[in-house]
């Protein structure tokens, strides 16, 4: 843990310049607008340690797989999130000397602020250059939500101890490299570098995938707020274009450069029209100007917060943590485009190839469902429908047939982007999470239409997979699922992972139920889908045979389902008995030792109890929680949230609160010492769940919202909002009461601690 | 399978030039002398597909590990067999045009012969160059067994259709690369290139490991057998030195170049004296001359064959196969140097890093024990003793303590050279094979001295490992060994692999027994070892507790030990029911499918029945053989031999013969379509075992040789020799009799089919 971020309800603040923290802050202060994003790299040059990164949503490169030992079935290529051409750079020279915080004699009053309420990032400092000139600098940057191809920078410099000649050299640069490359391939091909009429453009496409992009900029100079008519000198090179503005500023005068830049991409425009589209984008931005565009940014973020904010009274760090999570999720994905998804690092780093894990279905969909229009969650479901053919191909590569679908462990375009056999081939429970999300979407939104239109085909592909993947054990006289990795990745290639088996059975049951429902209610869709999938009654009977007779490892003695066959053969020493210096085990122990230990990386059996809470009694939950949590090391960012929800349900508020803090400030306090590489975006949705489902106890029961609110003793109150079927309900939980405020026209009946409560619209209900 | 090698009892013969077969033949016709070796690359330039390889025993480079996903415990570096500077090259120009078989207008009467009886390699052909000159060429090459730093080439050319100017350019070249490199490192640093007084030298050392080498050559020219006084033009470059001889030859005249070359290395000489040592080696070779050196080569091989030949009458392919195996084993390792070992590809390729696998102990030691002086096997055991400290360090890296030793999966200098977690960390049965080899050595040779002097320490380190590696299962009330990979690598990370558990128990029992024996009989050694290892009685008691209470998976229903926990949950479909187009499964199936199938790559439970045959009844063997063999796909080169031995024991001679053929001609007939990459050297020892232990039924029973000879119906007779405790016994098995011929002075009592037989020295005994 490193705690250098100042506590503040609405802003992330760093004070003081520490070169050791530059890479961490570059991650934490990252900005994004769903379409693009970038790490909080300095605009001016910096010769110290830095991790430069700019990213464009949906732009990737299929890197040739490189492994120590090839295993049949590995994909030959692996889609990687790509570092994109950079548009933020502004070299600054003061009296002919480059401004570089790494070489300045003195850096004072350095601070960063990421204003989450309004969606901008500010950096200020005073520096004394080696040549003795002292300048104060203030840089404001944001990526527009309104014009999502455009970002804006206001770079202000004030000479403080003498008049100074200031040279700004804003530039575009496509000569970028990836931190992570398997074969040192060239990822980008720059096709044109242009500068004309004060605007600059670099057209470049990714190799192989041919995503065409145009990176652009235009700048304007101001002295003490007055626009200067300055025609820049223009410099173009192979992969770079720079404009040069030279201006004297008297001591105390402020010279500022407004830089507008960004990307247009062939996903949204004709490839041949990107420069034109860029001109249009620049035109719109310039017409508005920096200040007006920033004003609109504030409004846009206000609208997001209006719906998704969570307030916490009496615990500023918890407040800052939850807002940081909500803010980053919204920076990463806004749900406008069903071709995009929520990358595990968003726009903050490039670790992990691909963008889409089961995290989306298991963790992110509940957040987006409740805080956005329901179309956003539908877009995420549609994304998987669009990838169904590829999932079927993927299953074929692994020996399945007849339309069985196995969704990839990680993907960008539907193809598998992962190559670690025990995960890629065996962590197949991901398939179940996709089916569960379909169920969850319908349960929450009441919108059944996705299932007849798209979901049924997905469910059939998934059911076929499970049917084929299970095999019959004569010894057990049951169907078994051999050789899998469950959510707890500290077990590989195990037999009969309870969570996987349970999910497999559920997937088949759910698919069978939906087949009936669609046949009854949407007969056209039914006939279309049956025609397309060639599903027969006898096949469905075979599915049922498997689902009805699947094996669940269970210990009579312990009264719990076993994580997998043989779990009780382990040395069952609980985590609290492990010496501190042995942890985290993923850093201290060799892999085989981890595997034969009982230690659990993240909820596994308990993930099943989370998904299917209503299948089990609270006593059963308690028994399993008490059995498994003591072996859980929570070394996945996805672990604490599920445990927080269950601890809250079991009225263990101190434990629930501890898990909550760990999930909500994971990156801010750098629990895992890896924030330099980027943020853990998808687990941030788990933080939201910890409050709404955990403390708030929100569930859908009998098609209605239900709450069982609890409050950690450290808090005075907290509130959240839910978009439930286009009705906005604000819930405020205080020490001794719960308040509901419902918008709209009609009454709504909910449950509170099991009791029916009728809410009148626009009227505060205090219980 | 590709069958282009002509059947011949003593030679490997290829006839006709097929460019598609060049790389295969380069492997099959490889030559070596224990100290160095090389693929059968052409001396003259060749612009077609080729895999160039020259290798020096014990010279390696620690390549930085490159994996897709790092697992804690992986070695950072990985010793790789290195392609060494080449000394065999002779560019040839005829009337100014390069001789290159890839560009010749016509190549006729091309043949290769590897004469195994005499240890030389011959290539002849007639070629018409693009310029129309027709030449006949005959090249003889061998690596001297007497002067093991020296190889010799006699390159003879006869112009056939006109007089011709012939230019020979023999050269040395250190500008070589490795087929296999993780980070494109430079492996060799050339420090000097010299040419003086008709001799040439390149000094080069490996990067990082600093093995210093001098590659050298000297040449002599002959016309029609008469030496010419030819002072060559000398050319040196950065990593190359060449001599140039130009000579007219009349039509029908034969010009020949004798090239002597080779290596001196810092393992055997002062690094500063390598050039001097090379001069000495060249001096000796030149003094003898090509013909005399070749004569000595024939004598040296005659001596090897005298002891190690196996004859088979009535089956020329079987005869050729077994001799090829014996020949290659002797080319790879002669047992002169306990710093060397038997690499899985010998000097025929560079696949796999490292040189030493458990193959050495399980397969090679029996061959070397019975066909060489017993010091050779002792050298191989000493090799492991020398690596004990590293094995202890290796275990420490994986979390073991107190002197527990885990020998590496693959090694060159004692350090682990492998990085595949399910093998490197989990295929720990290799430790047991080392202990077994100690037992086997004593059993066969009667030489106990290795145990008090060295072996006891090894056995203690291994026993400590097993004691720590086993854990107590409360559920089973037994010690279990979780998370292992057995010899059948088509199962990974399984629990309670029977073979591993059985071996672990045996290792502890054997170590305890030897502790007592050494204490009783070699008390000085005992005190030295106890002092060094700090072994206490209470520790030994703990070992015994584990060994006495270890779990063995067993099926009452099937009456067999189970390969691992859960084996009977698999779909038990035998191999004969698999469609042909699904095999080999390691090429046709994804890895997860292989893992959850019942298919067995190589003997696993049956490997235990092979090692510990005397612990089980023949009925038990039969039951296990009948249960496991039908699931065995034999996709490891090490698989058929064990099954051949057991089939013979069970009197299933047809099956035993089929397995024998598969093992003995694996490379000659390229069963696995990979001979291009090199030969399977270590499994060749298994072929020898198939005959001697399988058909011959040789065992040691009560400290005496015992035979139960059988003969495949395809054979008329076969014979082999055994060096048993410095007595040479020749055994000839005929259809209806067995003949024994014993050398030396004294009688020897043996068993034949359980009956005692007394052999008189030098007197044929026919039974």
XYZ file of N, CA, C and O in Angstrom, chain A residues 19-122:
416
model
N 9.381 11.851 -8.144
C 9.640 11.131 -9.399
C 9.270 9.652 -9.303
O 8.918 9.023 -10.291
N 9.379 9.108 -8.099
C 9.063 7.693 -7.902
C 7.580 7.399 -8.136
O 7.183 6.257 -8.311
N 6.767 8.434 -8.030
C 5.320 8.228 -8.137
C 4.766 8.580 -9.508
O 3.562 8.475 -9.743
N 5.645 9.026 -10.414
C 5.137 9.508 -11.709
C 4.331 8.423 -12.424
O 3.199 8.659 -12.874
N 4.866 7.204 -12.489
C 4.152 6.154 -13.230
C 2.846 5.751 -12.535
O 1.854 5.454 -13.193
N 2.843 5.727 -11.218
C 1.601 5.426 -10.506
C 0.559 6.498 -10.801
O -0.604 6.200 -11.108
N 0.983 7.759 -10.717
C 0.019 8.839 -10.952
C -0.438 8.865 -12.408
O -1.585 9.225 -12.691
N 0.449 8.505 -13.305
C 0.022 8.432 -14.713
C -1.166 7.491 -14.870
O -2.036 7.710 -15.709
N -1.208 6.422 -14.075
C -2.366 5.518 -14.109
C -3.568 6.148 -13.413
O -4.666 6.217 -13.973
N -3.355 6.593 -12.193
C -4.484 7.035 -11.361
C -5.187 8.245 -11.969
O -6.410 8.371 -11.894
N -4.418 9.153 -12.583
C -5.011 10.381 -13.144
C -5.376 10.225 -14.621
O -5.602 11.216 -15.310
N -5.444 8.997 -15.087
C -5.828 8.742 -16.488
C -7.192 9.352 -16.783
O -8.065 9.404 -15.911
N -7.382 9.795 -18.024
C -8.707 10.256 -18.435
C -9.170 9.506 -19.688
O -8.347 9.002 -20.463
N -10.480 9.428 -19.820
C -11.054 8.727 -20.966
C -12.482 9.205 -21.190
O -13.095 9.787 -20.290
N -12.971 8.970 -22.377
C -14.358 9.367 -22.654
C -15.128 8.254 -23.378
O -16.048 8.527 -24.131
N -14.713 7.004 -23.144
C -15.410 5.881 -23.772
C -14.896 5.589 -25.168
O -14.875 4.438 -25.592
N -14.479 6.619 -25.883
C -13.995 6.423 -27.254
C -12.481 6.414 -27.315
O -11.886 5.818 -28.221
N -11.873 7.107 -26.382
C -10.404 7.138 -26.333
C -10.002 7.482 -24.910
O -10.833 7.848 -24.076
N -8.730 7.355 -24.650
C -8.266 7.697 -23.323
C -6.764 7.710 -23.311
O -6.112 7.302 -24.283
N -6.217 8.197 -22.204
C -4.757 8.218 -22.137
C -4.313 8.305 -20.690
O -5.047 8.758 -19.821
N -3.136 7.827 -20.472
C -2.521 7.948 -19.166
C -2.178 9.410 -18.921
O -2.090 10.206 -19.859
N -1.971 9.742 -17.653
C -1.740 11.150 -17.314
C -0.280 11.523 -17.552
O 0.413 12.022 -16.667
N 0.168 11.271 -18.768
C 1.534 11.663 -19.136
C 1.625 13.182 -19.220
O 0.665 13.858 -19.561
N 2.805 13.679 -18.913
C 3.024 15.127 -19.043
C 2.953 15.516 -20.516
O 3.398 14.765 -21.379
N 2.458 16.724 -20.789
C 2.454 17.216 -22.172
C 3.868 17.567 -22.612
O 4.284 17.266 -23.726
N 4.582 18.279 -21.732
C 5.960 18.670 -22.076
C 6.880 17.451 -21.922
O 6.506 16.471 -21.300
N 8.048 17.577 -22.475
C 8.925 16.413 -22.418
C 9.326 16.083 -20.985
O 9.347 16.933 -20.105
N 9.573 14.794 -20.764
C 9.960 14.346 -19.429
C 10.973 13.226 -19.586
O 10.681 12.175 -20.163
N 12.177 13.472 -19.073
C 13.250 12.485 -19.278
C 13.331 11.464 -18.148
O 14.182 10.584 -18.173
N 12.452 11.586 -17.166
C 12.446 10.599 -16.080
C 11.662 9.350 -16.465
O 11.253 9.177 -17.612
N 11.451 8.481 -15.498
C 10.717 7.220 -15.712
C 9.241 7.503 -15.997
O 8.560 8.156 -15.186
N 8.771 7.011 -17.105
C 7.384 7.264 -17.488
C 6.871 6.085 -18.319
O 7.665 5.340 -18.910
N 5.584 5.907 -18.298
C 4.962 4.873 -19.149
C 3.932 5.606 -19.994
O 2.877 5.998 -19.520
N 4.317 5.861 -21.241
C 3.496 6.642 -22.147
C 2.392 5.772 -22.736
O 2.664 4.686 -23.237
N 1.166 6.269 -22.704
C 0.099 5.447 -23.267
C -1.126 6.246 -23.689
O -1.712 6.981 -22.898
N -1.490 6.113 -24.941
C -2.733 6.677 -25.477
C -3.468 5.525 -26.161
O -2.839 4.713 -26.841
N -4.765 5.464 -25.991
C -5.498 4.306 -26.491
C -6.790 4.740 -27.181
O -7.435 5.697 -26.756
N -7.123 4.012 -28.226
C -8.359 4.270 -28.955
C -9.236 3.039 -28.797
O -8.783 1.911 -29.037
N -10.479 3.246 -28.406
C -11.381 2.118 -28.182
C -11.486 1.255 -29.437
O -11.645 1.767 -30.550
N -11.375 -0.046 -29.263
C -11.625 -0.981 -30.357
C -10.505 -1.124 -31.365
O -10.672 -1.832 -32.356
N -9.376 -0.461 -31.122
C -8.266 -0.576 -32.074
C -7.242 -1.534 -31.492
O -6.759 -1.347 -30.380
N -6.949 -2.598 -32.244
C -6.059 -3.618 -31.701
C -5.221 -4.217 -32.818
O -5.454 -3.983 -34.001
N -4.276 -5.015 -32.391
C -3.359 -5.664 -33.326
C -3.262 -7.136 -32.954
O -3.128 -7.474 -31.788
N -3.347 -8.039 -33.932
C -3.226 -9.467 -33.615
C -1.755 -9.861 -33.561
O -1.141 -10.137 -34.584
N -1.217 -9.862 -32.370
C 0.199 -10.174 -32.194
C 0.388 -11.685 -32.286
O -0.418 -12.449 -31.755
N 1.426 -12.095 -32.946
C 1.652 -13.537 -33.094
C 1.998 -14.126 -31.728
O 2.828 -13.611 -31.001
N 1.314 -15.203 -31.404
C 1.494 -15.828 -30.095
C 2.937 -16.266 -29.890
O 3.562 -16.805 -30.796
N 3.440 -16.007 -28.717
C 4.774 -16.496 -28.369
C 4.684 -17.174 -27.018
O 4.359 -16.544 -26.024
N 4.938 -18.455 -26.988
C 4.874 -19.187 -25.723
C 6.118 -20.041 -25.609
O 6.808 -20.288 -26.597
N 6.404 -20.483 -24.395
C 7.541 -21.377 -24.202
C 7.251 -22.735 -24.836
O 8.070 -23.299 -25.536
N 6.064 -23.251 -24.589
C 5.685 -24.580 -25.071
C 4.327 -24.490 -25.720
O 3.353 -24.168 -25.064
N 4.271 -24.774 -26.947
C 3.017 -24.691 -27.690
C 2.088 -25.825 -27.275
O 2.497 -26.959 -27.134
N 0.818 -25.510 -27.101
C -0.187 -26.541 -26.861
C -1.206 -26.457 -27.973
O -1.666 -25.351 -28.302
N -1.579 -27.610 -28.501
C -2.609 -27.618 -29.539
C -3.839 -26.876 -29.063
O -4.307 -27.121 -27.953
N -4.351 -26.034 -29.922
C -5.555 -25.295 -29.586
C -5.267 -23.823 -29.326
O -6.181 -23.006 -29.351
N -4.022 -23.480 -29.086
C -3.699 -22.064 -28.862
C -4.035 -21.269 -30.118
O -3.807 -21.737 -31.241
N -4.555 -20.058 -29.927
C -4.738 -19.204 -31.098
C -3.365 -18.781 -31.619
O -2.441 -18.573 -30.838
N -3.277 -18.658 -32.930
C -1.981 -18.261 -33.484
C -1.698 -16.788 -33.268
O -0.558 -16.352 -33.240
N -2.791 -16.026 -33.137
C -2.630 -14.588 -32.934
C -3.448 -14.167 -31.728
O -4.367 -14.865 -31.309
N -3.160 -13.010 -31.237
C -3.598 -12.605 -29.920
C -3.830 -11.096 -29.991
O -2.867 -10.338 -30.138
N -5.094 -10.679 -29.957
C -5.375 -9.249 -30.131
C -4.869 -8.450 -28.936
O -5.210 -8.742 -27.801
N -4.068 -7.469 -29.213
C -3.509 -6.646 -28.143
C -4.021 -5.234 -28.231
O -4.073 -4.635 -29.303
N -4.354 -4.702 -27.051
C -4.653 -3.277 -26.958
C -3.378 -2.543 -27.368
O -2.292 -2.888 -26.948
N -3.551 -1.570 -28.223
C -2.388 -0.917 -28.809
C -2.190 0.490 -28.305
O -3.131 1.282 -28.227
N -0.973 0.794 -27.997
C -0.615 2.174 -27.775
C -0.815 2.908 -29.107
O -0.333 2.465 -30.144
N -1.571 3.998 -29.078
C -1.942 4.703 -30.311
C -1.076 5.952 -30.496
O -0.412 6.399 -29.561
N -1.104 6.504 -31.702
C -0.401 7.769 -31.903
C -0.809 8.781 -30.823
O -1.941 8.782 -30.365
N 0.115 9.603 -30.445
C -0.145 10.545 -29.356
C -0.454 11.934 -29.907
O 0.199 12.410 -30.823
N -1.456 12.572 -29.329
C -1.749 13.944 -29.752
C -1.543 14.949 -28.622
O -1.698 16.148 -28.805
N -1.201 14.497 -27.423
C -1.176 15.427 -26.286
C 0.121 16.209 -26.135
O 0.197 17.155 -25.367
N 1.159 15.807 -26.870
C 2.482 16.377 -26.628
C 2.589 17.867 -26.935
O 2.097 18.340 -27.963
N 3.212 18.586 -26.028
C 3.550 20.008 -26.243
C 4.941 20.223 -25.660
O 5.101 20.294 -24.432
N 5.947 20.290 -26.514
C 7.270 20.628 -25.983
C 7.278 22.106 -25.640
O 6.720 22.940 -26.367
N 7.930 22.414 -24.549
C 7.962 23.804 -24.085
C 9.417 24.208 -23.869
O 10.185 23.457 -23.251
N 9.763 25.365 -24.446
C 11.126 25.881 -24.257
C 11.028 27.264 -23.644
O 10.241 28.108 -24.093
N 11.806 27.486 -22.598
C 11.821 28.798 -21.942
C 13.208 29.383 -22.186
O 14.209 28.785 -21.771
N 13.226 30.490 -22.825
C 14.514 31.078 -23.202
C 15.428 30.044 -23.845
O 16.610 29.931 -23.519
N 14.838 29.275 -24.688
C 15.631 28.321 -25.456
C 15.912 27.016 -24.743
O 16.484 26.089 -25.324
N 15.499 26.874 -23.502
C 15.782 25.633 -22.772
C 14.493 24.832 -22.571
O 13.462 25.388 -22.198
N 14.618 23.548 -22.784
C 13.434 22.692 -22.664
C 12.969 22.614 -21.214
O 13.781 22.462 -20.296
N 11.668 22.722 -21.062
C 11.071 22.497 -19.742
C 10.925 20.992 -19.555
O 10.241 20.321 -20.327
N 11.579 20.464 -18.511
C 11.580 19.005 -18.243
C 11.651 18.855 -16.730
O 12.665 19.199 -16.114
N 10.580 18.385 -16.139
C 10.543 18.349 -14.669
C 11.636 17.463 -14.088
O 11.972 17.570 -12.916
N 12.191 16.614 -14.912
C 13.254 15.744 -14.415
C 14.577 16.472 -14.273
O 15.458 16.020 -13.552
N 14.722 17.597 -14.996
C 16.016 18.289 -14.977
C 15.929 19.659 -14.317
O 16.947 20.342 -14.193
N 14.717 20.083 -13.924
C 14.586 21.412 -13.314
C 15.364 21.472 -12.005
O 15.481 20.489 -11.281
N 15.878 22.649 -11.732
C 16.598 22.838 -10.471
C 15.668 22.648 -9.278
O 16.078 22.216 -8.208
N 14.444 23.060 -9.487
C 13.513 23.068 -8.365
C 12.099 22.928 -8.913
O 11.760 23.523 -9.934
N 11.308 22.110 -8.253
C 9.894 22.012 -8.619
C 9.095 22.244 -7.339
O 9.256 21.508 -6.360
N 8.288 23.237 -7.348
C 7.519 23.599 -6.149
C 6.031 23.564 -6.427
O 5.609 23.713 -7.570
N 5.290 23.495 -5.360
C 3.829 23.590 -5.433
C 3.251 22.704 -6.553
O 2.290 23.084 -7.216
N 3.895 21.578 -6.765
C 3.387 20.656 -7.773
C 2.113 20.003 -7.245
O 2.074 19.532 -6.112
N 1.091 19.998 -8.045
C -0.087 19.219 -7.661
C -0.816 18.733 -8.892
O -0.697 19.297 -9.985
N -1.521 17.649 -8.676
C -2.416 17.139 -9.712
C -3.798 17.067 -9.096
O -3.942 16.731 -7.916
N -4.795 17.324 -9.901
C -6.168 17.103 -9.452
C -6.945 16.463 -10.596
O -6.930 16.952 -11.725
N -7.589 15.373 -10.256
C -8.532 14.784 -11.197
C -9.906 15.112 -10.640
O -10.315 14.568 -9.616
N -10.573 16.050 -11.294
C -11.867 16.475 -10.794
C -12.934 15.555 -11.380
O -13.308 15.644 -12.556
N -13.414 14.671 -10.536
C -14.326 13.627 -11.010
C -15.719 14.188 -11.237
O -16.455 13.729 -12.107
N -16.053 15.207 -10.470
C -17.387 15.784 -10.601
C -17.570 16.394 -11.988
O -18.622 16.280 -12.607
N -16.483 17.035 -12.469
C -16.602 17.804 -13.708
C -15.835 17.188 -14.879
O -15.940 17.674 -16.011
N -15.041 16.198 -14.597
C -14.401 15.472 -15.689
C -13.200 16.146 -16.303
O -13.039 16.130 -17.528
N -12.362 16.762 -15.484
C -11.123 17.336 -16.021
C -9.943 17.020 -15.122
O -10.091 16.669 -13.954
N -8.778 17.200 -15.711
C -7.530 16.871 -15.028
C -6.646 18.110 -15.063
O -6.414 18.696 -16.114
N -6.163 18.490 -13.893
C -5.378 19.713 -13.752
C -4.014 19.393 -13.166
O -3.905 18.576 -12.246
